[in-house]
Short mmCIF file of N, CA and C and ligand atoms in Angstrom, two decimals:
data_model
loop_
_atom_site.label_atom_id
_atom_site.label_comp_id
_atom_site.label_asym_id
_atom_site.label_seq_id
_atom_site.Cartn_x
_atom_site.Cartn_y
_atom_site.Cartn_z
N MET A 1 1.18 31.63 -71.97
CA MET A 1 0.54 33.13 -71.89
C MET A 1 0.22 33.50 -70.71
N PRO A 2 1.04 34.48 -70.05
CA PRO A 2 0.93 34.86 -68.79
C PRO A 2 -0.46 35.54 -68.48
N ILE A 3 -1.15 35.10 -67.39
CA ILE A 3 -2.40 35.40 -66.92
C ILE A 3 -2.33 36.22 -65.65
N THR A 4 -2.38 37.72 -65.52
CA THR A 4 -2.59 38.20 -64.02
C THR A 4 -3.92 38.15 -63.61
N ASP A 5 -4.91 38.72 -64.03
CA ASP A 5 -6.27 38.15 -63.51
C ASP A 5 -7.18 38.00 -64.60
N ASP A 6 -8.64 37.83 -63.78
CA ASP A 6 -9.46 37.70 -65.25
C ASP A 6 -9.52 38.66 -66.60
N ASP A 7 -9.21 39.83 -66.37
CA ASP A 7 -9.37 40.69 -66.99
C ASP A 7 -8.02 41.05 -68.13
N HIS A 8 -7.04 40.74 -67.53
CA HIS A 8 -5.96 40.74 -68.00
C HIS A 8 -4.88 39.54 -68.72
N GLY A 9 -4.82 39.33 -69.77
CA GLY A 9 -4.18 38.43 -70.44
C GLY A 9 -3.29 39.14 -71.46
N GLY A 10 -1.98 39.01 -71.50
CA GLY A 10 -1.30 39.70 -72.68
C GLY A 10 -0.77 38.78 -73.59
N TYR A 11 -0.96 39.08 -74.76
CA TYR A 11 -0.21 38.27 -75.90
C TYR A 11 0.06 39.27 -77.10
N VAL A 12 1.02 38.57 -77.69
CA VAL A 12 1.60 39.25 -79.14
C VAL A 12 0.40 38.87 -80.34
N ALA A 13 -0.17 39.93 -80.85
CA ALA A 13 -0.82 39.92 -82.11
C ALA A 13 -0.21 40.29 -83.30
N GLY A 14 -0.22 39.33 -84.32
CA GLY A 14 0.39 39.82 -85.78
C GLY A 14 -0.83 40.52 -86.70
N ARG A 15 0.15 41.59 -87.06
CA ARG A 15 -0.74 42.57 -88.05
C ARG A 15 -0.75 41.49 -89.43
N TYR A 16 -1.74 41.23 -90.07
CA TYR A 16 -1.74 40.30 -91.52
C TYR A 16 -1.34 41.68 -92.23
N ARG A 17 -1.04 41.20 -93.81
CA ARG A 17 -0.93 42.05 -94.90
C ARG A 17 -1.89 43.10 -94.75
N ASP A 18 -3.51 42.47 -94.69
CA ASP A 18 -4.45 43.38 -94.97
C ASP A 18 -4.75 44.40 -94.20
N GLY A 19 -3.97 44.09 -92.82
CA GLY A 19 -4.24 45.15 -91.94
C GLY A 19 -4.96 44.93 -90.41
N SER A 20 -5.46 43.47 -90.64
CA SER A 20 -6.34 43.21 -89.56
C SER A 20 -4.88 42.35 -88.56
N LEU A 21 -5.71 42.17 -87.42
CA LEU A 21 -4.72 41.65 -86.18
C LEU A 21 -5.30 40.15 -85.97
N SER A 22 -4.21 39.45 -85.53
CA SER A 22 -4.68 37.95 -85.12
C SER A 22 -5.02 38.17 -83.84
N ASP A 23 -5.75 37.04 -83.27
CA ASP A 23 -6.41 36.94 -82.06
C ASP A 23 -5.65 36.42 -81.01
N ALA A 24 -5.71 36.13 -79.58
CA ALA A 24 -5.19 35.61 -78.45
C ALA A 24 -4.85 34.48 -78.73
N TRP A 25 -5.62 33.63 -79.60
CA TRP A 25 -5.28 32.23 -79.58
C TRP A 25 -4.40 31.89 -80.70
N THR A 26 -3.86 32.87 -81.51
CA THR A 26 -2.82 32.43 -82.56
C THR A 26 -1.59 32.74 -82.09
N ASP A 27 -0.93 31.49 -82.06
CA ASP A 27 0.78 31.79 -81.61
C ASP A 27 1.48 32.38 -82.84
N VAL A 28 1.75 33.24 -82.74
CA VAL A 28 2.52 34.27 -84.15
C VAL A 28 3.73 33.51 -84.57
N LEU A 29 4.55 33.01 -83.52
CA LEU A 29 5.51 32.28 -83.72
C LEU A 29 5.46 31.09 -84.50
N ARG A 30 4.42 30.60 -84.54
CA ARG A 30 4.32 29.07 -84.90
C ARG A 30 3.64 29.40 -86.52
N CYS A 31 3.36 30.44 -86.97
CA CYS A 31 3.02 30.69 -88.33
C CYS A 31 3.86 31.12 -89.16
N ALA A 32 3.73 30.53 -90.46
CA ALA A 32 4.92 30.48 -91.45
C ALA A 32 5.37 32.15 -91.61
N PRO A 33 6.57 32.09 -91.84
CA PRO A 33 7.28 33.54 -92.08
C PRO A 33 6.64 34.07 -93.14
N GLY A 34 6.25 35.41 -92.82
CA GLY A 34 5.74 36.25 -93.71
C GLY A 34 4.45 36.22 -93.60
N THR A 35 3.64 35.63 -92.80
CA THR A 35 2.48 35.76 -92.39
C THR A 35 1.94 37.11 -92.02
N PHE A 36 2.65 37.52 -90.90
CA PHE A 36 2.53 39.07 -90.38
C PHE A 36 3.59 40.09 -91.07
N VAL A 37 3.22 41.21 -90.92
CA VAL A 37 4.06 42.11 -91.48
C VAL A 37 4.76 43.03 -89.91
N ARG A 38 4.06 42.87 -88.87
CA ARG A 38 4.25 43.34 -87.82
C ARG A 38 3.58 42.53 -86.63
N PHE A 39 4.32 43.05 -85.22
CA PHE A 39 3.79 42.29 -84.21
C PHE A 39 3.33 43.51 -83.24
N VAL A 40 2.22 43.14 -82.57
CA VAL A 40 1.89 44.17 -81.58
C VAL A 40 1.58 43.60 -80.28
N PRO A 41 1.84 44.25 -79.36
CA PRO A 41 1.54 43.77 -77.71
C PRO A 41 0.15 44.09 -77.61
N ARG A 42 -0.80 43.28 -77.29
CA ARG A 42 -2.19 43.43 -76.67
C ARG A 42 -2.77 42.89 -75.58
N CYS A 43 -3.47 43.25 -74.90
CA CYS A 43 -4.19 42.69 -73.33
C CYS A 43 -5.67 42.22 -74.02
N ALA A 44 -6.26 41.29 -73.08
CA ALA A 44 -7.40 40.84 -73.30
C ALA A 44 -8.30 42.08 -72.92
N CYS A 45 -8.03 42.61 -72.52
CA CYS A 45 -8.79 44.04 -71.64
C CYS A 45 -8.92 45.00 -72.81
N GLY A 46 -8.22 45.07 -73.95
CA GLY A 46 -8.20 45.94 -74.98
C GLY A 46 -7.19 47.02 -75.39
N TRP A 47 -6.30 46.68 -74.18
CA TRP A 47 -4.97 47.44 -74.27
C TRP A 47 -4.19 47.26 -75.42
N THR A 48 -3.56 48.19 -76.15
CA THR A 48 -2.71 47.93 -77.49
C THR A 48 -1.21 48.63 -77.10
N GLY A 49 -0.40 47.84 -77.57
CA GLY A 49 1.09 48.60 -77.41
C GLY A 49 1.58 49.11 -78.71
N ARG A 50 2.91 49.19 -78.90
CA ARG A 50 3.50 49.77 -80.01
C ARG A 50 3.92 48.58 -80.85
N GLU A 51 3.59 48.93 -82.08
CA GLU A 51 4.00 47.88 -82.99
C GLU A 51 5.55 47.73 -83.36
N ARG A 52 5.83 46.32 -83.62
CA ARG A 52 7.25 46.23 -83.72
C ARG A 52 7.22 45.21 -84.96
N PRO A 53 8.86 44.95 -85.38
CA PRO A 53 8.96 44.30 -86.86
C PRO A 53 8.70 42.74 -86.43
N ALA A 54 8.20 41.93 -87.26
CA ALA A 54 7.50 40.66 -87.14
C ALA A 54 8.79 39.79 -86.63
N THR A 55 9.81 39.72 -85.79
CA THR A 55 10.47 39.00 -85.64
C THR A 55 10.54 38.20 -83.90
N PRO A 56 11.04 36.93 -83.72
CA PRO A 56 10.91 36.34 -82.33
C PRO A 56 11.50 37.21 -81.32
N ALA A 57 12.58 38.22 -81.44
CA ALA A 57 12.95 39.00 -80.28
C ALA A 57 12.02 40.24 -80.30
N ALA A 58 11.21 40.59 -81.23
CA ALA A 58 10.21 41.68 -81.19
C ALA A 58 9.17 41.32 -80.32
N SER A 59 8.74 39.76 -80.78
CA SER A 59 7.81 39.26 -79.69
C SER A 59 8.03 39.32 -78.35
N THR A 60 9.13 38.89 -77.87
CA THR A 60 9.84 39.31 -76.60
C THR A 60 9.43 40.41 -76.05
N ALA A 61 10.16 41.48 -76.74
CA ALA A 61 9.59 42.79 -76.38
C ALA A 61 8.36 43.25 -76.20
N CYS A 62 7.46 42.68 -76.84
CA CYS A 62 5.99 42.95 -77.05
C CYS A 62 5.72 42.46 -75.33
N MET A 63 5.95 41.26 -75.23
CA MET A 63 5.36 40.71 -73.74
C MET A 63 5.90 41.60 -72.64
N GLN A 64 7.24 42.13 -72.97
CA GLN A 64 7.83 42.99 -71.93
C GLN A 64 7.08 44.38 -71.72
N GLU A 65 6.71 44.98 -72.96
CA GLU A 65 6.11 45.94 -73.03
C GLU A 65 4.64 45.87 -72.29
N TRP A 66 4.02 44.94 -72.50
CA TRP A 66 2.67 44.55 -72.07
C TRP A 66 2.76 44.50 -70.50
N PHE A 67 3.91 44.08 -69.94
CA PHE A 67 4.00 43.68 -68.51
C PHE A 67 4.32 44.86 -67.88
N VAL A 68 5.65 45.58 -68.34
CA VAL A 68 6.06 46.75 -67.85
C VAL A 68 5.19 48.03 -67.88
N SER A 69 4.51 48.27 -69.27
CA SER A 69 3.80 49.75 -69.50
C SER A 69 2.41 49.34 -68.95
N HIS A 70 1.72 48.20 -69.20
CA HIS A 70 0.56 48.06 -69.00
C HIS A 70 0.17 47.12 -67.71
N VAL A 71 0.64 46.16 -67.23
CA VAL A 71 0.38 45.41 -66.06
C VAL A 71 1.01 45.99 -64.85
N VAL A 72 2.02 46.51 -64.67
CA VAL A 72 2.91 47.16 -63.76
C VAL A 72 2.10 48.43 -63.05
N PRO A 73 1.44 49.39 -64.21
CA PRO A 73 0.93 50.52 -63.56
C PRO A 73 -0.45 50.24 -63.30
N LEU A 74 -0.70 49.24 -63.38
CA LEU A 74 -2.50 48.80 -63.08
C LEU A 74 -2.40 49.22 -61.52
N PRO A 75 -3.75 50.00 -61.08
CA PRO A 75 -3.91 50.11 -59.55
C PRO A 75 -4.10 48.60 -59.08
N THR A 76 -3.59 48.44 -57.82
CA THR A 76 -4.34 47.13 -57.31
C THR A 76 -5.09 47.07 -56.53
N ARG A 77 -6.07 46.15 -56.32
CA ARG A 77 -7.53 46.22 -55.84
C ARG A 77 -7.11 45.48 -54.30
N GLU A 78 -7.71 46.94 -53.66
CA GLU A 78 -7.61 46.41 -52.05
C GLU A 78 -8.54 46.97 -51.36
N PRO A 79 -9.66 46.20 -51.35
CA PRO A 79 -11.10 46.29 -51.16
C PRO A 79 -11.25 47.39 -49.53
N ALA A 80 -10.25 46.79 -48.96
CA ALA A 80 -10.13 47.56 -47.47
C ALA A 80 -9.44 49.24 -47.60
N ARG A 81 -8.73 49.23 -48.67
CA ARG A 81 -8.24 50.54 -48.84
C ARG A 81 -9.33 51.43 -49.53
N ASP A 82 -9.96 50.90 -50.47
CA ASP A 82 -11.16 51.67 -50.78
C ASP A 82 -12.26 51.93 -50.29
N ALA A 83 -12.33 51.33 -49.00
CA ALA A 83 -13.27 51.21 -48.08
C ALA A 83 -13.21 52.33 -47.06
N LEU A 84 -11.76 52.54 -46.46
CA LEU A 84 -11.31 53.77 -46.07
C LEU A 84 -11.12 55.15 -46.62
N MET A 85 -11.08 55.04 -47.86
CA MET A 85 -11.27 56.27 -48.43
C MET A 85 -12.57 56.56 -48.63
N ARG A 86 -13.48 56.03 -48.88
CA ARG A 86 -14.90 56.25 -48.86
C ARG A 86 -15.53 56.81 -47.59
N ALA A 87 -14.87 56.55 -46.35
CA ALA A 87 -15.36 56.79 -45.37
C ALA A 87 -15.11 58.38 -44.79
ZN1 ZN B 1 -5.07 44.75 -69.66
#
């Protein structure tokens, strides 16, 4: 599981038949086929991406979406720049 910093950790959540989502500790690809109806990219910060079919390829696409759509646009934390902007 890629970890970018303390607040952001992407994972693929599985949507169970009752509509609930699996947690960050569930490896959706190791669960029995049919356990999940959909895969959903999620982040430890609460971000949720687009639902996809519950397939291995979609699991990869989920992690790509998490990185490209969520991690890349995050503002970089540069204390020096923040200090300049406040001056
Ligand atoms: Zn995040």
